[in-house]
Coordinates of C-alpha atoms in Angstrom, one line a residue:
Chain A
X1047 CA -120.0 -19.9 98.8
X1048 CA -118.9 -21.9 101.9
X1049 CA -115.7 -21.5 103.0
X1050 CA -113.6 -24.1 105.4
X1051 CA -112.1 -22.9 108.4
X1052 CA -108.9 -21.8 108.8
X1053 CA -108.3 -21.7 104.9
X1054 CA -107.2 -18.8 102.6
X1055 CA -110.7 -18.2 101.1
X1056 CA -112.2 -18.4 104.7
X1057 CA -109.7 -15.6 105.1
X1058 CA -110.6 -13.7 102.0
X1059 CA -114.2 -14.3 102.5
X1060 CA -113.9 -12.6 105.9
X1061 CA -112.1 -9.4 104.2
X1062 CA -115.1 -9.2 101.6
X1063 CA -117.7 -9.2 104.7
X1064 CA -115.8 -6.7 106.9
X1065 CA -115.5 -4.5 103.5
X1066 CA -119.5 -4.9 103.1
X1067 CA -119.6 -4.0 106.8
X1068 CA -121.4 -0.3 107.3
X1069 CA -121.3 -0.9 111.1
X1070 CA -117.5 -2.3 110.7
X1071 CA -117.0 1.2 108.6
X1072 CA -118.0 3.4 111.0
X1073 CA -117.1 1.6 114.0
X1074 CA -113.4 1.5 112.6
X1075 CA -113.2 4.4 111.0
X1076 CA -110.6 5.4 113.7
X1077 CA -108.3 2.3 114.0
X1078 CA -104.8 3.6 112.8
X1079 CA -103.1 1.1 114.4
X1080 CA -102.0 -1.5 112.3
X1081 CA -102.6 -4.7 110.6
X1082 CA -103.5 -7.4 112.8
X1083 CA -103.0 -10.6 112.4
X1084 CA -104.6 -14.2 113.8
X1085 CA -103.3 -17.5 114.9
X1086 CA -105.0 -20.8 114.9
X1087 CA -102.9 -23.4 116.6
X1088 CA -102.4 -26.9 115.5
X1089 CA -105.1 -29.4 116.8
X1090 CA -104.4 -32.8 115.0
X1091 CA -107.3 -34.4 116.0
X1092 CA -109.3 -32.4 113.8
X1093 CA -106.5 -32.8 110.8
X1094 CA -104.6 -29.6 111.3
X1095 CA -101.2 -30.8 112.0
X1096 CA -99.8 -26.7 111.6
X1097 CA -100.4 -23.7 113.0
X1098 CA -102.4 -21.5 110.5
X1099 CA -101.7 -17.9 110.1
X1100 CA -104.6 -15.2 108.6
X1101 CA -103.5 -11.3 108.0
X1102 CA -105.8 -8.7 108.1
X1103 CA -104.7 -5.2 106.5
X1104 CA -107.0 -3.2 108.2
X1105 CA -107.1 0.6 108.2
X1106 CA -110.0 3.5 108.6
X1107 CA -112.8 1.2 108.8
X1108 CA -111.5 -0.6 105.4
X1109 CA -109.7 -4.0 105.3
X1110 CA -107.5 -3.4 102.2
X1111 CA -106.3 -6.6 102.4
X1112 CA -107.4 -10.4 104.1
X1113 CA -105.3 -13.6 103.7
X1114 CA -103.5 -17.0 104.7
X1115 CA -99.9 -16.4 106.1
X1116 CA -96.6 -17.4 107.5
X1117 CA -96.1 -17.4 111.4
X1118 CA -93.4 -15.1 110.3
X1119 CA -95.1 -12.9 108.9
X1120 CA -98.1 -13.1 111.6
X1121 CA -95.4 -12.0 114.4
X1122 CA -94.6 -9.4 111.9
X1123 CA -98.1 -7.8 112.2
X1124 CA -98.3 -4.9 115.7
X1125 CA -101.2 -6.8 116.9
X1126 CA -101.4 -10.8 116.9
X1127 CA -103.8 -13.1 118.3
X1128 CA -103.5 -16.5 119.5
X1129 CA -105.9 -19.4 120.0
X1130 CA -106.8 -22.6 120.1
X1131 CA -109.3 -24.2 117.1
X1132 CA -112.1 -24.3 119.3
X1133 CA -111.7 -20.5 121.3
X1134 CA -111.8 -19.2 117.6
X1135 CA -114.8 -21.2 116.6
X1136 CA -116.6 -20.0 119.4
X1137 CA -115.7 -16.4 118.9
X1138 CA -117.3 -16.9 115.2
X1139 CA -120.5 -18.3 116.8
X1140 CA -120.5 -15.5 118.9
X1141 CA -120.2 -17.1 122.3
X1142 CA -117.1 -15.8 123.4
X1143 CA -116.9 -12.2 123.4
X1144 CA -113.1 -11.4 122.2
X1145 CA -111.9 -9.2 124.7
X1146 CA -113.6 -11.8 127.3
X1147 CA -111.4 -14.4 125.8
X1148 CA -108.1 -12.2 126.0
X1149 CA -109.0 -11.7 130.0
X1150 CA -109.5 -15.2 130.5
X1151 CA -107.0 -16.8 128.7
X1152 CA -108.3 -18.2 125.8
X1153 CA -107.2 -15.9 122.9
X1154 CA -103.6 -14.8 123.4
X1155 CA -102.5 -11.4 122.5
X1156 CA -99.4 -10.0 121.5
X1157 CA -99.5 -5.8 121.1
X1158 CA -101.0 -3.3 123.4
X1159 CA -104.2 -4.2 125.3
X1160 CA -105.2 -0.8 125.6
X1161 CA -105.4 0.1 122.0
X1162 CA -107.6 -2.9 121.4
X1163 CA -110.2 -1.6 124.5
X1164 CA -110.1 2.1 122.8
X1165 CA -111.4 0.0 119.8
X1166 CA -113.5 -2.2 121.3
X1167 CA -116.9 -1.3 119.1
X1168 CA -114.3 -2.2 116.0
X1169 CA -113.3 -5.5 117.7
X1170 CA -117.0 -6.4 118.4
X1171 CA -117.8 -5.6 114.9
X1172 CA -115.2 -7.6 113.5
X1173 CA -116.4 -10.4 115.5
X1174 CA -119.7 -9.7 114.2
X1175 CA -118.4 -10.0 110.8
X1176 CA -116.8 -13.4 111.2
X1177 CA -120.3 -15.0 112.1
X1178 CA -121.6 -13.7 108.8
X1179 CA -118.8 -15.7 106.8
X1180 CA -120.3 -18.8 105.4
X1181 CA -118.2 -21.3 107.3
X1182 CA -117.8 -24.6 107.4
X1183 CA -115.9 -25.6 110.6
X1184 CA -112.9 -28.0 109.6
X1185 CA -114.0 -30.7 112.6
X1186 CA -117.6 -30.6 111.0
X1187 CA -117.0 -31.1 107.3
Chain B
X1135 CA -139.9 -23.0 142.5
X1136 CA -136.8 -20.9 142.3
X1137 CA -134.6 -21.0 139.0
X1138 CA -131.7 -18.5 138.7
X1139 CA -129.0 -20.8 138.3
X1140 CA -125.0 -19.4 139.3
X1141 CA -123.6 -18.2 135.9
X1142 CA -120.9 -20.5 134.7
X1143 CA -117.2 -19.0 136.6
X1144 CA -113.6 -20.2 137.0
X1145 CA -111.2 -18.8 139.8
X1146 CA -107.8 -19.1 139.9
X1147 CA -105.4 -17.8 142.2
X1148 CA -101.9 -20.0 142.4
X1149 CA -100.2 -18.1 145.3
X1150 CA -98.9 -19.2 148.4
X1151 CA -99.8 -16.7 151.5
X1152 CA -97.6 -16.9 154.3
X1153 CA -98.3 -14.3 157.4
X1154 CA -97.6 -13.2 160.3
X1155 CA -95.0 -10.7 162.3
X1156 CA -92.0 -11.1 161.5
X1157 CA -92.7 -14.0 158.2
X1158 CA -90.0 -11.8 156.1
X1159 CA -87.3 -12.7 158.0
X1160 CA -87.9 -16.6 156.7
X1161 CA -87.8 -16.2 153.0
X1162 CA -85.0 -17.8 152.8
X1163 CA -86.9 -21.1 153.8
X1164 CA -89.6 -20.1 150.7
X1165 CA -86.4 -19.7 148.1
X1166 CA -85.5 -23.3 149.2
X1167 CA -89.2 -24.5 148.9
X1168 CA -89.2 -22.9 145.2
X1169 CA -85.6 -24.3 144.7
X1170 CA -83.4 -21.0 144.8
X1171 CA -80.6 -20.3 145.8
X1172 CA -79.7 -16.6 145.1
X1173 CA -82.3 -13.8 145.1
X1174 CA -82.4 -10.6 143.3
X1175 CA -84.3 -8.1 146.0
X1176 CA -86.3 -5.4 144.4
X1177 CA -87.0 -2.1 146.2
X1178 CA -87.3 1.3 146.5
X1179 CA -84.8 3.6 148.2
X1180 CA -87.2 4.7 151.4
X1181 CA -88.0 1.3 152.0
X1182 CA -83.9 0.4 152.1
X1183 CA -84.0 2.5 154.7
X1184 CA -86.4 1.9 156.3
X1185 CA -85.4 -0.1 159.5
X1186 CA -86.0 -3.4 161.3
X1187 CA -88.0 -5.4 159.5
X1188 CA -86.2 -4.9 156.6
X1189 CA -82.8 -5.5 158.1
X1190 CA -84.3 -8.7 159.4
X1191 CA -85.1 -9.8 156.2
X1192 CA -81.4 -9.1 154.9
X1193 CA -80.7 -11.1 157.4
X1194 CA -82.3 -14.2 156.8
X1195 CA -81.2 -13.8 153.5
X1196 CA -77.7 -13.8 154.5
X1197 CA -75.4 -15.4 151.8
X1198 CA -78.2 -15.9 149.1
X1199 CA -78.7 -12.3 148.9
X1200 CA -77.4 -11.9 145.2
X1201 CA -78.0 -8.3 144.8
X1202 CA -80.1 -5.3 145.9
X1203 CA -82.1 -2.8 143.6
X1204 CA -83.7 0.4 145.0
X1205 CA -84.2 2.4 142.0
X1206 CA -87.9 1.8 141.6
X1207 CA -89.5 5.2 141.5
X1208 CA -93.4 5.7 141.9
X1209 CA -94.6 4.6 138.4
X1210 CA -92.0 2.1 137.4
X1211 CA -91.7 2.3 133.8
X1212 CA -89.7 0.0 130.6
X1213 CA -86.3 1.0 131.1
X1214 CA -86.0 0.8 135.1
X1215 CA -87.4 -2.8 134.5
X1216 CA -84.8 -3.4 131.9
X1217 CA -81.8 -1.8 134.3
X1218 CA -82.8 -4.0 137.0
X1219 CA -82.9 -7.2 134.9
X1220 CA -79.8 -6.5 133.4
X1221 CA -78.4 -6.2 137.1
X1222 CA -80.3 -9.5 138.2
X1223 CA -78.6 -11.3 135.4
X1224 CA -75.1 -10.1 136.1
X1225 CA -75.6 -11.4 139.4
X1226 CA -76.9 -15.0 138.5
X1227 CA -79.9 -14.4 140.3
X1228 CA -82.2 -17.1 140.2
X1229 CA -85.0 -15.7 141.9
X1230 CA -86.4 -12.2 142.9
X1231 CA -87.9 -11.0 146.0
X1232 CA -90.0 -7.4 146.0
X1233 CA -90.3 -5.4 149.1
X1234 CA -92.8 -2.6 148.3
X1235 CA -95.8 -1.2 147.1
X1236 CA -97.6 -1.6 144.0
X1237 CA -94.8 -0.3 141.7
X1238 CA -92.0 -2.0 143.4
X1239 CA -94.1 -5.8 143.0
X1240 CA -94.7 -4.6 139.4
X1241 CA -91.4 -3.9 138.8
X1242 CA -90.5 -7.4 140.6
X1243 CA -92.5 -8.8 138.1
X1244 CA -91.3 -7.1 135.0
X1245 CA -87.5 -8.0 136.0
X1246 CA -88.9 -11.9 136.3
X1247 CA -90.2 -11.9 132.5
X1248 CA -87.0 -9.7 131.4
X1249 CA -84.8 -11.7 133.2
X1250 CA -86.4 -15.5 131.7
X1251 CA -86.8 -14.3 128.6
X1252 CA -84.2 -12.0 128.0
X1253 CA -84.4 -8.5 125.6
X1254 CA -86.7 -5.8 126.5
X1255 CA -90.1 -6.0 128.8
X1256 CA -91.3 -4.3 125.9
X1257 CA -90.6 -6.9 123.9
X1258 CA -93.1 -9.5 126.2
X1259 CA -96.0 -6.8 126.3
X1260 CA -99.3 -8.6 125.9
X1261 CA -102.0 -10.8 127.1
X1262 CA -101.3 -14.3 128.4
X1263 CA -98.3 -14.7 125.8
X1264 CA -95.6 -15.7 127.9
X1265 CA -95.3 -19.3 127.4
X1266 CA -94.5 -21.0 130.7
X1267 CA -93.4 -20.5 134.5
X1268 CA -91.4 -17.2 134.7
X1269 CA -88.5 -16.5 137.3
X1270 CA -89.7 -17.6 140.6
X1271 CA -91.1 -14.7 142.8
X1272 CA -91.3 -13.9 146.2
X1273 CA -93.5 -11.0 147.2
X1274 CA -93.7 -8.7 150.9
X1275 CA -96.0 -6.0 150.3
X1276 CA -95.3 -2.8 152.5
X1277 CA -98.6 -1.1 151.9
X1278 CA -102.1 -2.2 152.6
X1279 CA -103.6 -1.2 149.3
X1280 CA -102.1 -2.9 145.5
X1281 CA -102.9 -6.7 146.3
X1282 CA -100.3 -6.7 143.4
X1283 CA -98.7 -9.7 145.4
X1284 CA -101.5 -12.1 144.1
X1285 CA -102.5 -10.4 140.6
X1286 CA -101.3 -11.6 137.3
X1287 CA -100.9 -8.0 136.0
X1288 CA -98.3 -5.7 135.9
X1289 CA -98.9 -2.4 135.4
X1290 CA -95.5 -0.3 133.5
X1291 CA -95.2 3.0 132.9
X1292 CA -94.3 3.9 129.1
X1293 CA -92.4 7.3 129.7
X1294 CA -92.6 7.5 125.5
X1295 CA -96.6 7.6 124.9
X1296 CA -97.1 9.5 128.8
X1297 CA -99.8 6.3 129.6
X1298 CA -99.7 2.9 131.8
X1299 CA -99.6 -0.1 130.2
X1300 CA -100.8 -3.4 131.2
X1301 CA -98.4 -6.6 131.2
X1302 CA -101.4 -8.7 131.9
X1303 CA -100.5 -13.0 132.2
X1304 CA -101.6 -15.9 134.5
X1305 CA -97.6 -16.8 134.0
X1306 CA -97.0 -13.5 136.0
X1307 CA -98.3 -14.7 139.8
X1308 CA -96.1 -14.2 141.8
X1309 CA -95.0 -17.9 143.4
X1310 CA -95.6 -16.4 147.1
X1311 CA -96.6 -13.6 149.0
X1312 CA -95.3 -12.9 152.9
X1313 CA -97.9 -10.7 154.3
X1314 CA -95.6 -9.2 157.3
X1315 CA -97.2 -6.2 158.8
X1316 CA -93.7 -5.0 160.3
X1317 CA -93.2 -3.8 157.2
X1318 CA -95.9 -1.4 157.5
X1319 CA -94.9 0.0 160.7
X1320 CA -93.6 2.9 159.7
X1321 CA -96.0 3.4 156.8
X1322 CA -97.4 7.5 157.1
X1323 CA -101.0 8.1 158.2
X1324 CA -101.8 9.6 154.8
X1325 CA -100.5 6.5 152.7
X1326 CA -102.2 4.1 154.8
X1327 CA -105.5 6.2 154.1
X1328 CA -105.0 6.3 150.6
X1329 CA -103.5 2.7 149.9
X1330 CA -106.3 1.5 152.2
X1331 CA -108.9 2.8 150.3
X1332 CA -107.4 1.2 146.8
X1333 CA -107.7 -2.0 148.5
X1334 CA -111.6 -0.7 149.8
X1335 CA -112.0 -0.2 146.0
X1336 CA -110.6 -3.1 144.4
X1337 CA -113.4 -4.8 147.1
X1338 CA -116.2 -2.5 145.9
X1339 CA -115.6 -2.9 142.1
X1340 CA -114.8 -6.8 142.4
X1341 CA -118.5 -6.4 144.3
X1342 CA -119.5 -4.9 140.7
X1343 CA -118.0 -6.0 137.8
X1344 CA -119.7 -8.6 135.5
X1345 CA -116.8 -11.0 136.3
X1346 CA -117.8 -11.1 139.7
X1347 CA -118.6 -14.6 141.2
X1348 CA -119.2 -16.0 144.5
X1349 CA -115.3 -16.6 145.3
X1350 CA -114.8 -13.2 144.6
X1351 CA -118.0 -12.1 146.3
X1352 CA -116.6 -13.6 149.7
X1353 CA -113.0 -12.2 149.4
X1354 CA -114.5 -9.2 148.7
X1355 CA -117.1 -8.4 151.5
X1356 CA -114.5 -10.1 154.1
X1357 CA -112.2 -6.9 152.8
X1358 CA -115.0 -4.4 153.3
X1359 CA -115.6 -5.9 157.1
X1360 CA -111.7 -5.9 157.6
X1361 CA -111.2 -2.5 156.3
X1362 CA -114.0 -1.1 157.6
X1363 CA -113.1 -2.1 161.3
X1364 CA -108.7 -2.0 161.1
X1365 CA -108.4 1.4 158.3
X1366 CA -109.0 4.0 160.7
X1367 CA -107.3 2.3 163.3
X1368 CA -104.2 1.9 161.2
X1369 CA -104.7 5.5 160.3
X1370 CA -104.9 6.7 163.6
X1371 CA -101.6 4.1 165.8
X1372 CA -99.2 3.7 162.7
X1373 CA -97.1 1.3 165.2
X1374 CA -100.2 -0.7 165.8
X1375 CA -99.2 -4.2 164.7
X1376 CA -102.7 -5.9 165.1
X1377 CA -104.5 -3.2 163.0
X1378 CA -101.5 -3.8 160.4
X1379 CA -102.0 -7.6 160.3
X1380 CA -105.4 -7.5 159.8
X1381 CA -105.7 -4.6 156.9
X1382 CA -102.6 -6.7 155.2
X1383 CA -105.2 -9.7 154.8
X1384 CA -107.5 -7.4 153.7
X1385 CA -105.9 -6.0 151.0
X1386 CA -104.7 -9.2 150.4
X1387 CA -108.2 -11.1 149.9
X1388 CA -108.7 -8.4 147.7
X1389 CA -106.8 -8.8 145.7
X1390 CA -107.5 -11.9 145.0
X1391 CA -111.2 -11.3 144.8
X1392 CA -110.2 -8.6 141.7
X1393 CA -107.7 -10.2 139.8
X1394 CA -110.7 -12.6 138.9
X1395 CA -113.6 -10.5 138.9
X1396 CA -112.0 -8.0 137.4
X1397 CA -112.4 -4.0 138.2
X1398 CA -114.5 -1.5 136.7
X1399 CA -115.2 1.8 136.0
X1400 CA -113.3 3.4 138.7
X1401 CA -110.4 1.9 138.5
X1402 CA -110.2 3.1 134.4
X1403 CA -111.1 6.7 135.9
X1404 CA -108.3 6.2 137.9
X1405 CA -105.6 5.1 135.9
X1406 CA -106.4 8.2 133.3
X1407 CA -105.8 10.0 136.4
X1408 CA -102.8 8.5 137.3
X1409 CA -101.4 9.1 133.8
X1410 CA -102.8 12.4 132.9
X1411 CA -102.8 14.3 136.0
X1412 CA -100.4 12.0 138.7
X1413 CA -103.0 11.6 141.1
X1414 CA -101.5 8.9 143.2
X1415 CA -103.5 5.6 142.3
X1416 CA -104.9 4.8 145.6
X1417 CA -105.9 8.5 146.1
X1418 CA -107.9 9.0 142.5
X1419 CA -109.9 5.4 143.3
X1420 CA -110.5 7.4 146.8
X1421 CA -112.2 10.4 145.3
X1422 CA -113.9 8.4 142.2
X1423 CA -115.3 5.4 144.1
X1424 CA -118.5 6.8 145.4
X1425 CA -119.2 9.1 142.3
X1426 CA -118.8 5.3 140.4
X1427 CA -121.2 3.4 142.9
X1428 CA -123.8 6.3 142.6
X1429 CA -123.7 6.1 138.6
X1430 CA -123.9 2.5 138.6
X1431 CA -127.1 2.4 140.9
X1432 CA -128.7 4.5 138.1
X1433 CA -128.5 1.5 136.2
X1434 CA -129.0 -1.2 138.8
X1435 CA -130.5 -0.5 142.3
X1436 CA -129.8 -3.5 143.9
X1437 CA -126.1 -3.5 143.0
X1438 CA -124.4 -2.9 146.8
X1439 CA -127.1 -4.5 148.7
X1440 CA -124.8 -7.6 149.8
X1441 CA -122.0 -5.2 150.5
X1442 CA -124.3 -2.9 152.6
X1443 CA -125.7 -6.4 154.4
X1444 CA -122.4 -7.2 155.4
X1445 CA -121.5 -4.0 156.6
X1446 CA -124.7 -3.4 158.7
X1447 CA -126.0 -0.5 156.7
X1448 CA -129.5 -0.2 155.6
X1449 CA -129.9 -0.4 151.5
X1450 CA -127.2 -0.3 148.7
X1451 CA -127.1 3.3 148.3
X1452 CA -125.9 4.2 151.9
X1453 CA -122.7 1.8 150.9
X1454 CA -121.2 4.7 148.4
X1455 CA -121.9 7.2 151.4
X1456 CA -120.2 4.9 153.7
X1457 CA -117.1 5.0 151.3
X1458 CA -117.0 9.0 151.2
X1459 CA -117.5 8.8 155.2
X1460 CA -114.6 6.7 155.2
X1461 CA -112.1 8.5 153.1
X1462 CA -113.4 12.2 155.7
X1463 CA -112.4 10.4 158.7
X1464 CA -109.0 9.5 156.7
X1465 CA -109.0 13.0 156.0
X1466 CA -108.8 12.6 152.8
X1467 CA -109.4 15.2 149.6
X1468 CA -112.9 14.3 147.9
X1469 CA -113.3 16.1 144.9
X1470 CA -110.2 16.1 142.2
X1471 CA -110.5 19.7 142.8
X1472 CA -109.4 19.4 146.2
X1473 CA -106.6 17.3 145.0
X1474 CA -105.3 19.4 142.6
X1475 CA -106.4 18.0 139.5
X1476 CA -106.7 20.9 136.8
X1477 CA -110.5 21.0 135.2
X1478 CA -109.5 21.6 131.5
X1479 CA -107.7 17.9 131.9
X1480 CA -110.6 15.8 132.1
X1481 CA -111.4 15.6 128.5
X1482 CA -108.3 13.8 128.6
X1483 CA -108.6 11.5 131.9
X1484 CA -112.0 11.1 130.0
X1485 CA -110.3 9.8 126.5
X1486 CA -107.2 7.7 128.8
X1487 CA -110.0 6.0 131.0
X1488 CA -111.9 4.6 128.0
X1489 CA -108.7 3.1 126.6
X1490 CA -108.2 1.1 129.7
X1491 CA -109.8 -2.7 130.3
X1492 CA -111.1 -1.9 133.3
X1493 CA -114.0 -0.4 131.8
X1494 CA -115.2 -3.2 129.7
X1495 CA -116.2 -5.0 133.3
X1496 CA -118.3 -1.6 134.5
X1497 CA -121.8 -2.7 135.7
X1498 CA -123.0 0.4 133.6
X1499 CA -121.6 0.0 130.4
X1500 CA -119.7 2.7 129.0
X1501 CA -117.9 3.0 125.9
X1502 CA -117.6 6.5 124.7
X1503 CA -115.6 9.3 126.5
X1504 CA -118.1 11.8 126.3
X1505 CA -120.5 9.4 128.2
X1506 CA -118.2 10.0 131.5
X1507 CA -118.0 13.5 131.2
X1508 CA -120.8 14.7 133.2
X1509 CA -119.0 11.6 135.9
X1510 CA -116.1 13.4 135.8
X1511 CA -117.2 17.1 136.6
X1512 CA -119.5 15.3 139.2
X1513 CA -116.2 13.7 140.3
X1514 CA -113.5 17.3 140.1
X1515 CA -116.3 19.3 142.1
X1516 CA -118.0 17.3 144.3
X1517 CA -121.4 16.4 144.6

């Protein structure tokens, strides 16, 4: 089923893909570090007057838990990422590579760089997963 | 018909150079340009001492001197940072100025983002989260090397986890950089070798990375000239001002070229080294550099032939020789053995350098740390 994004079941949707995921099991079997957590900021000429908030309990390779949240609790996650509506929607189409878009500018990143580069085959996969959610992109609906 | 098209780039580099002999002693006029009125100077305690051109500069400062702090040690770490914005603050310091090498301008900047924002520095760790113009920033390097004065990263030691971290933000430029080779004078023959050659290699790996771009790719091969001709002449007359001027552009322009392009490889190889073993930074990108090149040609051939063009050698693979020639006549270790670096560590330089971002932009892509291993004993024993 299509799912609208940023929206709760976009976010859930992701969390069932990653779980499917056997190259997002094995290629995150080691992360340890954390649930991580992702910011889409307001752009209210596509309608999305707020920020939007996902969280992403991921551990070992498993995501034990994927949904909507407060900023609050987004800055409460060790690792949160920042961007604007249109960095994230090309990271789901796959033409911005994340760490690319930390480097340059364009995602934001609060938590240790270095412990998302030791990862960097889980963060590609992740991104890899996001393309496989059924999305329809708020400014295209 | 010819059809490779420039890949899509962006350059950015917001710094204002001033240089020249004697330029430190008129920061004072740059603290008025940036509208300050009472700096916080950043140092370490050899370069406090150090003579002339640093009195000259107290002196210019005069009255808007607001404080001095020379704790910075080699690999400035969280809490220094925090003591010296703390000290900054109680002094209503509205600007700082760092005099020093690449820990001292890291440092600098850590006290700006402490200082604006207030807390910890470990509270504003991240990537490009820092959410507007920082305390203003005035920069003199005293080594040829870092290029820190025109980078947006800060790299801080965390004393807890034994590893460097990277604050890395395009609101972390420093606002201007006075590129005053008096301060160098006194620099030791084995520093400038060393320093030099991090500035050869942030040159070489900005030649490299997959960031690179044709801003970069100018910066950078006008460093390998400049190096290549003023290095050993720095080396050899410490008190020679002309050689100092011009390898403090050099160092300089690369800087600039890098914090763009990016590094690579050896500059991840280096940094485990740095926090693993202590090889001093300049030193470990020394010895790893023309191991790096020579595993990256395995890959792609062609990969130094501009840099060998413009430094009159004959094909790509002569530019890493060229390197190792240049860190002999420096007299230089080349091998981590020769440095002192123990064998049974690098397993863990190996596991540090894959954890560091500087890898991601290797030519030869490498994700793994068994995949350097064999680079690594290549690297401790010499080829």
């Amino acid at each position: 089923m299509s799912q609208k994004f940023p929206s709760d079941g976009w976010t859930q949707s992701f969390g069932r893909v990653i779980n499917a995921s056997a190259d997002y099991k094995q290629r995150g079997k080691n992360w340890r570090a954390g649930a991580v957590s992702f910011i889409v900021t307001a752009a209210p000429e596509i309608g999305m007057t707020q920020d939007f908030g996902m969280f992403l309990d991921l551990h070992e390779g498993e995501c034990r838990s994927a949904r909507s949240c407060t900023l609050a609790e987004a800055e409460k996650a060790p690792f949160m990422i920042r961007a604007e509506y249109g960095w994230w929607k090309s990271v789901i189409r796959g033409s911005l590579e994340p760490v690319r878009g930390l480097i340059t500018g364009k995602l934001k990143l609060k938590g240790d760089l270095t412990v998302i580069v030791r990862h960097i085959g889980a963060a590609k996969s992740l991104a890899e997963c996001a393309a496989q959610v059924d999305t329809i992109f708020q400014d295209e609906a | 018909m010819e059809t490779e098209a420039q890949p899509p780039f962006s350059f950015r580099m917001p710094v204002k150079i001033v240089s020249g002999a004697g330029s430190g002693g008129d920061v004072s006029a740059e603290m008025s340009e940036l509208g300050c009125r009472r700096a916080f100077l950043v140092t370490d305690s050899h370069i406090a001492a150090s003579g002339p051109a640093f009195d000259k500069l107290i002196k210019g400062l005069g009255p808007r001197l607001a404080g001095v702090f020379n704790e910075v040690t080699q690999d400035s770490g969280f809490e220094i940072i925090d003591k010296g914005a703390k000290m900054a603050a109680d002094a209503g310091a509205d600007c700082v100025v760092s005099v020093g090498g690449g820990s001292v301008i890291d440092t600098g900047k850590g006290i700006c983002v402490a200082l604006k924002n207030g807390g910890s520095i470990r509270d504003h760790m991240g990537v490009n989260i820092l959410p507007g113009p920082q305390t203003p920033h005035i920069v003199l390097p005293t080594t040829s090397g870092t290029g820190s004065e025109v980078t947006n990263v800060a790299v801080i030691y965390d004393s807890l986890e034994k590893r460097k971290k990277n604050l890395l933000d395009h609101n972390i430029y420093p606002n201007t950089a006075v590129l005053d080779p008096e301060f160098l004078l006194g620099l030791p023959p084995p520093v400038t070798a060393s320093t030099g050659m991090d500035a050869v290699t942030h040159a070489i790996e900005a030649l490299h990375s997959m960031m690179k771009n044709p801003v970069s790719d100018a910066l950078a091969l006008q460093t390998i000239g400049l190096m290549g001709r003023w290095l050993p002449v720095a080396w050899a007359e410490p008190a020679n001002i002309a050689a100092r001027g011009h390898t403090l552009v050099a160092s300089n322009l690369a800087g600039a070229a890098f914090s763009n392009a990016m590094v690579g490889l050896c500059h991840a190889i280096a940094h485990g080294l740095g926090g693993v073993a202590r090889v001093p930074h300049g030193l470990a990108n020394s010895i790893a550099l023309p191991h790096v090149m020579r595993f990256n040609l395995e890959a792609e051939p062609k990969l130094y032939d501009q840099a060998a063009k413009a430094l009159g050698l004959g094909a790509g693979d002569e530019v890493a020789d060229w390197v190792e020639g240049m860190a002999r006549r420096l007299d230089l270790p080349t091998t981590l053995k020769d440095a002192g670096v123990a064998e049974d560590s690098l397993g863990e330089v190996a596991e540090a350098a894959m954890t560091d971002g500087a890898a991601l932009y290797n030519p030869r892509p490498v994700f793994e740390p068994d995949e350097i291993m064999p680079l690594l004993r290549l690297i401790w024993a010499g080829s």
